[in-house]
CSV table of C-alpha atoms in Angstrom, one decimal:
chain,number,residue,atom,x,y,z
A,1,MET,CA,97.8,19.7,42.7
A,2,GLN,CA,99.4,19.1,39.3
A,3,LEU,CA,97.7,20.8,36.5
A,4,PHE,CA,97.4,19.0,33.1
A,5,ASP,CA,96.8,20.3,29.7
A,6,VAL,CA,94.4,17.5,28.9
A,7,ALA,CA,92.7,14.9,31.0
A,8,ILE,CA,91.4,11.9,29.1
A,9,VAL,CA,88.8,9.6,30.9
A,10,GLY,CA,89.0,6.1,29.3
A,11,GLY,CA,92.2,4.2,28.1
A,12,GLY,CA,90.7,2.3,25.1
A,13,PRO,CA,91.6,3.1,21.5
A,14,ALA,CA,89.9,6.5,21.6
A,15,GLY,CA,91.5,7.6,24.8
A,16,SER,CA,95.0,6.1,24.0
A,17,SER,CA,95.0,7.8,20.6
A,18,SER,CA,94.0,11.1,22.1
A,19,ALA,CA,96.7,10.8,24.8
A,20,ALA,CA,99.5,9.7,22.4
A,21,PHE,CA,98.8,12.5,19.9
A,22,CYS,CA,98.5,15.1,22.7
A,23,ALA,CA,101.9,13.9,24.1
A,24,MET,CA,103.4,14.1,20.5
A,25,ALA,CA,102.3,17.7,20.5
A,26,ASP,CA,104.2,18.2,23.8
A,27,LEU,CA,101.0,18.6,25.8
A,28,ARG,CA,100.8,17.4,29.5
A,29,ALA,CA,98.2,14.6,29.3
A,30,ILE,CA,96.8,12.3,31.8
A,31,VAL,CA,94.6,9.1,31.1
A,32,LEU,CA,92.2,7.8,33.8
A,33,ASP,CA,90.7,4.3,33.4
A,34,ARG,CA,88.8,2.2,35.9
A,35,GLU,CA,90.3,-1.0,34.5
A,36,LYS,CA,93.7,-2.8,34.8
A,37,PHE,CA,95.2,-3.4,31.5
A,38,PRO,CA,95.4,-5.7,29.7
A,39,ARG,CA,91.6,-6.3,29.8
A,40,GLU,CA,89.1,-7.8,27.3
A,41,LYS,CA,86.3,-5.7,25.8
A,42,VAL,CA,83.1,-6.9,24.0
A,43,CYS,CA,84.1,-6.4,20.4
A,44,GLY,CA,84.4,-8.2,17.1
A,45,ASP,CA,88.2,-7.7,17.4
A,46,CYS,CA,88.6,-6.7,13.7
A,47,LEU,CA,90.9,-3.9,12.5
A,48,ASN,CA,89.5,-2.1,9.4
A,49,PRO,CA,92.1,-1.2,6.7
A,50,SER,CA,91.4,2.5,7.6
A,51,CYS,CA,93.2,2.0,10.9
A,52,TRP,CA,96.6,1.5,9.4
A,53,PRO,CA,97.2,5.3,8.4
A,54,VAL,CA,96.4,6.3,12.0
A,55,LEU,CA,98.6,3.5,13.5
A,56,GLU,CA,101.5,4.5,11.1
A,57,ARG,CA,101.3,8.1,12.5
A,58,LEU,CA,101.4,6.5,16.1
A,59,GLU,CA,104.4,4.5,14.9
A,60,VAL,CA,102.9,1.3,16.1
A,61,ALA,CA,101.7,-0.4,12.9
A,62,GLU,CA,104.5,-3.0,12.8
A,63,ARG,CA,104.0,-3.6,16.6
A,64,VAL,CA,100.4,-4.3,15.9
A,65,ARG,CA,101.3,-6.7,13.1
A,66,ASP,CA,103.6,-8.4,15.5
A,67,LEU,CA,100.8,-9.3,17.8
A,68,PRO,CA,99.1,-12.7,17.5
A,69,HIS,CA,96.4,-12.1,14.9
A,70,SER,CA,94.6,-13.4,11.8
A,71,LYS,CA,94.8,-11.9,8.4
A,72,LEU,CA,91.1,-12.0,7.3
A,73,ARG,CA,90.7,-13.0,3.7
A,74,SER,CA,86.9,-13.1,3.3
A,75,VAL,CA,83.6,-12.4,4.9
A,76,GLU,CA,80.7,-14.8,4.6
A,77,PHE,CA,77.1,-13.7,5.0
A,78,ILE,CA,74.8,-16.6,6.0
A,79,THR,CA,71.0,-16.4,5.8
A,80,ILE,CA,68.6,-17.9,8.3
A,81,ASN,CA,68.1,-21.0,6.1
A,82,GLY,CA,71.9,-21.5,5.9
A,83,ARG,CA,72.6,-20.2,2.4
A,84,GLY,CA,75.6,-17.9,2.1
A,85,VAL,CA,77.4,-15.3,0.1
A,86,ILE,CA,81.3,-15.1,0.3
A,87,VAL,CA,83.1,-11.7,-0.5
A,88,ASP,CA,86.9,-11.5,-0.7
A,89,LEU,CA,88.5,-8.9,1.5
A,90,PRO,CA,91.5,-6.7,0.4
A,91,SER,CA,94.8,-8.6,0.7
A,92,GLY,CA,98.3,-7.3,1.4
A,93,ALA,CA,99.9,-5.8,4.6
A,94,ASP,CA,97.3,-3.2,4.9
A,95,GLY,CA,94.3,-5.6,4.7
A,96,GLU,CA,91.8,-6.4,7.5
A,97,ILE,CA,93.1,-8.2,10.5
A,98,SER,CA,91.5,-9.5,13.7
A,99,VAL,CA,93.3,-9.2,17.0
A,100,LYS,CA,92.2,-9.5,20.6
A,101,ARG,CA,91.3,-6.2,22.2
A,102,SER,CA,93.3,-7.1,25.3
A,103,LEU,CA,96.5,-7.1,23.3
A,104,PHE,CA,95.6,-4.2,20.9
A,105,ASP,CA,94.4,-1.8,23.7
A,106,ASP,CA,97.3,-2.6,26.0
A,107,LEU,CA,99.7,-1.9,23.2
A,108,LEU,CA,98.1,1.5,22.4
A,109,LEU,CA,98.0,2.5,26.1
A,110,ARG,CA,101.8,1.6,26.6
A,111,ARG,CA,102.4,3.7,23.5
A,112,ALA,CA,100.7,6.7,25.0
A,113,ARG,CA,102.8,6.2,28.2
A,114,GLU,CA,106.0,5.9,26.2
A,115,LEU,CA,105.3,9.2,24.6
A,116,GLY,CA,105.0,10.9,28.0
A,117,ALA,CA,101.3,10.6,28.9
A,118,ASN,CA,100.5,10.1,32.6
A,119,VAL,CA,98.5,6.9,32.9
A,120,HIS,CA,96.4,6.0,35.9
A,121,GLU,CA,94.8,2.7,35.7
A,122,GLN,CA,92.2,1.2,38.3
A,123,THR,CA,91.1,4.8,38.7
A,124,THR,CA,87.3,5.6,38.6
A,125,VAL,CA,86.1,9.0,38.0
A,126,THR,CA,83.3,9.9,40.4
A,127,GLY,CA,83.0,13.7,40.1
A,128,LEU,CA,83.6,16.6,37.7
A,129,SER,CA,83.3,20.4,38.3
A,130,ARG,CA,84.6,23.3,36.4
A,131,ASN,CA,85.7,26.8,37.3
A,132,ASP,CA,88.9,28.0,35.5
A,133,TYR,CA,89.9,24.3,35.1
A,134,TRP,CA,88.3,21.0,35.1
A,135,ASN,CA,88.3,19.4,38.7
A,136,ILE,CA,88.3,15.7,38.5
A,137,GLU,CA,87.4,13.6,41.5
A,138,THR,CA,88.2,9.8,41.7
A,139,ALA,CA,86.9,6.9,43.9
A,140,SER,CA,90.3,6.6,45.5
A,141,GLY,CA,90.1,10.1,46.8
A,142,ASP,CA,92.7,11.5,44.3
A,143,PHE,CA,92.0,14.8,42.6
A,144,PHE,CA,93.2,16.1,39.2
A,145,GLN,CA,93.0,19.4,37.3
A,146,ALA,CA,93.1,19.9,33.6
A,147,ARG,CA,92.5,22.7,31.1
A,148,ILE,CA,90.6,20.5,28.7
A,149,LEU,CA,88.6,17.3,29.3
A,150,ILE,CA,88.2,14.4,26.9
A,151,GLY,CA,85.4,11.8,27.5
A,152,ALA,CA,86.7,8.6,25.8
A,153,ASP,CA,84.9,6.3,28.1
A,154,GLY,CA,82.5,4.4,25.9
A,155,ARG,CA,78.8,4.2,25.0
A,156,ASN,CA,77.8,4.5,28.7
A,157,SER,CA,80.2,7.5,29.2
A,158,THR,CA,80.7,8.5,32.8
A,159,VAL,CA,81.9,12.0,31.6
A,160,ALA,CA,78.7,12.4,29.5
A,161,HIS,CA,76.6,11.2,32.6
A,162,LEU,CA,78.2,13.5,35.1
A,163,CYS,CA,77.9,16.5,32.6
A,164,ASN,CA,74.1,15.7,32.0
A,165,LEU,CA,74.9,15.0,28.4
A,166,LEU,CA,74.2,11.3,28.2
A,167,PRO,CA,71.1,10.5,25.9
A,168,ARG,CA,68.6,8.0,26.9
A,169,PRO,CA,69.8,4.6,25.5
A,170,ALA,CA,67.8,2.3,23.2
A,171,ARG,CA,68.0,-1.0,25.1
A,172,GLU,CA,66.4,-3.1,22.3
A,173,ARG,CA,69.5,-5.4,21.9
A,174,VAL,CA,72.1,-7.1,24.0
A,175,ALA,CA,75.5,-8.5,22.9
A,176,LEU,CA,77.4,-11.4,24.3
A,177,GLN,CA,81.0,-12.2,23.4
A,178,ALA,CA,83.5,-15.0,24.2
A,179,HIS,CA,86.8,-16.3,22.8
A,180,ILE,CA,86.5,-20.0,22.2
A,181,PRO,CA,88.6,-22.7,20.6
A,182,LEU,CA,88.9,-22.2,16.9
A,183,PRO,CA,86.8,-24.8,15.0
A,184,ARG,CA,88.7,-27.1,12.7
A,185,ASP,CA,89.0,-25.7,9.1
A,186,PHE,CA,87.3,-22.4,10.0
A,187,GLY,CA,90.0,-20.4,8.2
A,188,ASN,CA,90.9,-16.7,8.2
A,189,ARG,CA,87.5,-15.4,7.7
A,190,ILE,CA,84.6,-13.4,9.2
A,191,VAL,CA,81.2,-15.1,9.4
A,192,LEU,CA,78.0,-12.9,9.8
A,193,GLN,CA,75.2,-15.3,10.3
A,194,PHE,CA,71.5,-14.3,10.6
A,195,LEU,CA,69.4,-16.4,13.0
A,196,HIS,CA,65.8,-16.3,14.0
A,197,GLU,CA,66.7,-14.8,17.4
A,198,GLY,CA,69.3,-12.3,16.1
A,199,TYR,CA,72.7,-12.9,14.6
A,200,SER,CA,76.2,-14.2,15.3
A,201,GLY,CA,79.5,-12.8,14.3
A,202,GLN,CA,82.5,-15.1,14.2
A,203,ALA,CA,86.2,-14.4,13.3
A,204,SER,CA,89.5,-16.2,13.9
A,205,VAL,CA,91.8,-14.0,16.1
A,206,ASN,CA,94.8,-16.2,16.0
A,207,GLU,CA,95.7,-19.8,15.3
A,208,THR,CA,93.7,-21.3,18.2
A,209,GLN,CA,90.9,-19.0,19.1
A,210,LEU,CA,87.6,-17.8,17.6
A,211,ASN,CA,85.9,-14.5,18.5
A,212,LEU,CA,82.2,-15.4,18.9
A,213,CYS,CA,79.6,-12.8,19.3
A,214,LEU,CA,75.9,-13.0,19.7
A,215,VAL,CA,73.5,-10.2,19.4
A,216,GLY,CA,69.7,-10.5,20.2
A,217,THR,CA,67.0,-8.8,22.2
A,218,PRO,CA,66.6,-9.5,26.0
A,219,PRO,CA,63.8,-12.2,25.3
A,220,THR,CA,65.9,-14.1,22.7
A,221,ILE,CA,69.5,-13.8,24.0
A,222,SER,CA,69.2,-17.0,26.1
A,223,LYS,CA,68.1,-18.9,22.9
A,224,LEU,CA,71.1,-17.6,21.1
A,225,ARG,CA,73.3,-18.7,23.9
A,226,ARG,CA,71.9,-22.2,23.6
A,227,TRP,CA,72.3,-22.2,19.9
A,228,ALA,CA,76.0,-21.3,20.3
A,229,GLU,CA,76.4,-24.0,23.0
A,230,HIS,CA,75.1,-26.6,20.5
A,231,GLN,CA,76.8,-25.1,17.4
A,232,PHE,CA,80.3,-24.9,18.9
A,233,GLN,CA,79.9,-27.7,21.5
A,234,LEU,CA,80.5,-25.3,24.4
A,235,PRO,CA,80.0,-26.1,28.1
A,236,ALA,CA,76.8,-24.9,29.8
A,237,ASP,CA,79.1,-22.7,32.1
A,238,GLN,CA,80.9,-21.0,29.2
A,239,SER,CA,82.0,-17.5,30.3
A,240,TRP,CA,80.4,-14.6,28.4
A,241,ARG,CA,81.1,-10.9,28.4
A,242,THR,CA,78.1,-8.7,27.8
A,243,ILE,CA,77.4,-5.1,26.8
A,244,THR,CA,74.3,-2.9,26.2
A,245,PRO,CA,73.1,-0.7,24.7
A,246,LEU,CA,74.2,-1.2,21.1
A,247,THR,CA,72.3,2.0,20.0
A,248,ARG,CA,72.4,5.5,21.5
A,249,SER,CA,71.9,8.9,20.0
A,250,PRO,CA,75.2,10.8,19.5
A,251,VAL,CA,76.6,13.2,22.0
A,252,PRO,CA,77.7,16.6,20.9
A,253,PHE,CA,81.3,16.0,20.1
A,254,ALA,CA,82.8,19.3,21.3
A,255,HIS,CA,82.1,22.1,23.8
A,256,GLU,CA,84.2,24.9,24.9
A,257,ASN,CA,86.7,22.8,26.9
A,258,LEU,CA,85.1,19.4,26.5
A,259,PHE,CA,85.5,16.8,23.8
A,260,PHE,CA,84.0,13.4,23.3
A,261,VAL,CA,85.6,10.7,21.1
A,262,GLY,CA,85.1,7.1,20.0
A,263,ASP,CA,81.8,5.4,21.4
A,264,ALA,CA,81.4,8.2,23.9
A,265,ALA,CA,80.6,10.6,21.0
A,266,ARG,CA,78.8,8.3,18.5
A,267,VAL,CA,77.9,4.6,18.9
A,268,VAL,CA,78.2,2.9,15.4
A,269,GLU,CA,76.6,-0.4,14.5
A,270,PRO,CA,79.0,-3.2,15.6
A,271,PHE,CA,77.9,-5.2,12.7
A,272,THR,CA,80.1,-3.0,10.3
A,273,GLY,CA,83.2,-3.4,12.3
A,274,GLU,CA,84.2,0.2,11.9
A,275,GLY,CA,84.2,1.2,15.5
A,276,ILE,CA,88.0,1.1,16.2
A,277,TYR,CA,88.8,3.3,13.2
A,278,TYR,CA,86.4,5.9,14.5
A,279,ALA,CA,87.9,5.7,17.9
A,280,LEU,CA,91.4,6.1,16.7
A,281,ARG,CA,90.7,8.8,14.2
A,282,SER,CA,88.4,10.8,16.4
A,283,GLY,CA,91.1,10.7,19.2
A,284,GLU,CA,93.6,12.1,16.7
A,285,LEU,CA,91.4,14.9,15.5
A,286,ALA,CA,90.5,16.0,19.0
A,287,ALA,CA,94.2,16.0,20.0
A,288,ASN,CA,95.0,18.1,16.9
A,289,ALA,CA,92.3,20.6,17.8
A,290,ILE,CA,93.3,20.8,21.5
A,291,ALA,CA,96.9,21.4,20.6
A,292,LYS,CA,95.9,24.4,18.3
A,293,ILE,CA,93.6,25.8,20.9
A,294,LEU,CA,96.3,25.6,23.7
A,295,ARG,CA,98.8,27.2,21.5
A,296,GLY,CA,96.7,30.3,21.1
A,297,GLY,CA,94.6,29.5,18.0
A,298,ASP,CA,91.2,31.1,17.7
A,299,ARG,CA,88.9,28.7,19.7
A,300,ASN,CA,85.8,29.1,17.5
A,301,SER,CA,87.7,28.7,14.3
A,302,VAL,CA,89.4,25.6,15.6
A,303,LEU,CA,86.2,24.1,16.8
A,304,ARG,CA,84.6,24.7,13.4
A,305,GLU,CA,87.6,23.0,11.7
A,306,PHE,CA,87.3,20.2,14.0
A,307,GLY,CA,83.6,19.8,13.3
A,308,ARG,CA,84.1,19.7,9.6
A,309,ALA,CA,86.8,17.0,9.9
A,310,TYR,CA,84.8,15.0,12.4
A,311,ALA,CA,81.8,15.0,10.0
A,312,LYS,CA,84.0,14.1,7.0
A,313,MET,CA,85.1,11.0,9.0
A,314,TYR,CA,81.5,9.7,9.0
A,315,ARG,CA,80.5,11.2,5.6
A,316,GLY,CA,79.0,8.8,3.1
A,317,ARG,CA,79.2,5.9,5.6
A,318,LEU,CA,76.4,6.3,8.1
A,319,TRP,CA,73.8,5.2,5.6
A,320,ILE,CA,75.6,1.8,5.7
A,321,ASN,CA,75.4,1.9,9.5
A,322,ARG,CA,71.6,2.4,9.3
A,323,LEU,CA,71.2,-0.4,6.8
A,324,ALA,CA,73.2,-2.7,9.0
A,325,ARG,CA,71.2,-1.8,12.0
A,326,ALA,CA,68.0,-2.5,10.1
A,327,ALA,CA,69.3,-5.9,9.0
A,328,VAL,CA,70.3,-7.1,12.5
A,329,LEU,CA,67.1,-5.7,14.2
A,330,ARG,CA,65.1,-7.8,11.7
A,331,PRO,CA,67.1,-10.9,10.8
A,332,GLN,CA,64.4,-12.1,8.3
A,333,LEU,CA,65.1,-8.8,6.4
A,334,GLY,CA,68.9,-9.3,6.7
A,335,SER,CA,68.5,-12.8,5.3
A,336,LEU,CA,66.3,-11.6,2.4
A,337,PHE,CA,69.0,-9.1,1.5
A,338,VAL,CA,71.7,-11.7,1.5
A,339,HIS,CA,69.4,-13.9,-0.7
A,340,THR,CA,69.1,-11.1,-3.1
A,341,ALA,CA,72.9,-10.7,-3.1
A,342,ARG,CA,73.3,-14.4,-4.0
A,343,ILE,CA,71.5,-13.5,-7.3
A,344,ARG,CA,73.4,-10.1,-7.6
A,345,PRO,CA,76.7,-10.6,-5.8
A,346,GLU,CA,77.9,-7.2,-6.8
A,347,ILE,CA,75.6,-5.7,-4.2
A,348,MET,CA,77.3,-7.3,-1.2
A,349,LYS,CA,80.8,-6.7,-2.8
A,350,PHE,CA,79.9,-3.0,-3.1
A,351,LEU,CA,78.7,-2.7,0.5
A,352,THR,CA,81.7,-4.7,1.9
A,353,GLY,CA,84.0,-2.6,-0.2
A,354,LYS,CA,82.6,0.6,1.3
A,355,ILE,CA,83.1,-0.7,4.8
A,356,VAL,CA,86.7,-1.9,4.3
A,357,GLU,CA,88.0,0.7,1.9
A,358,LYS,CA,91.1,2.6,3.2
A,359,LEU,CA,90.3,6.2,4.0
């Protein structure tokens, strides 16, 4: 059985980033993902400007810009009664864009493979045990061994579940997402719209398609779907992707030979659109720490350094996450906030600027 330095469960942005940076550090890395790429994910499809420095270090920034995408120029917040506030987004090559996750994730996973990572798609992890190394069992009957394991498999992490580390989820909300024909004159913008039953996020992802997200509670999500069918003239049999939970307590991000990155570590409020940045950056930080450990660095010192860098990534931003969650859990409160911002527009400009500032 071949022994790898690092095994990464999950091939999304967090897993691909981890694998690519591990490979760049000359580590033997393997990625295991249950899906066949390209595949879609429930997501707002927006890339925060903070992503660009990480993509530059992965040497894929220009390849991302070459994908079909929209350069997002503004975000419009709409209250329940239909009144709105528009905030301009940063312009230029390093501004915010929207791109379909099927394209973006596939590019990142191919980059990890190009750099030398061993990628196994359609491979579901079913068992984990540890002695001197991590022993990884899959549904296909294949077994792998690794010195260090990374859980990059999302908010319902199989790795965290198998290690008895997955917290109880808060299933107060459900998200639906679909790509639909781009409405005429929609433009290159994001719309965050509060509704009585929840909220809707909308963003053009290319010249012909709109990413449409709906978030509500289990009792209200069907009403939101009917609103969308009427609002965008969708057929009753419109196909939707779904995901829950949207909230979960964080998992400890590092153990002795186990790391968690992306949504497997901390689930951030999708309303803010920051999730992909945290996935990319946490994957990079984990890879850097693992390389130091495997080269003989003091494990405790490296883990402390990783912990400081990991905390710095979120510092000064989680309060926005909490504020956004309160707003989307109580759409009336969110609408009141937007109404206040119509009188004091600098409030929304400040909050939007904090979210899209380049770190």
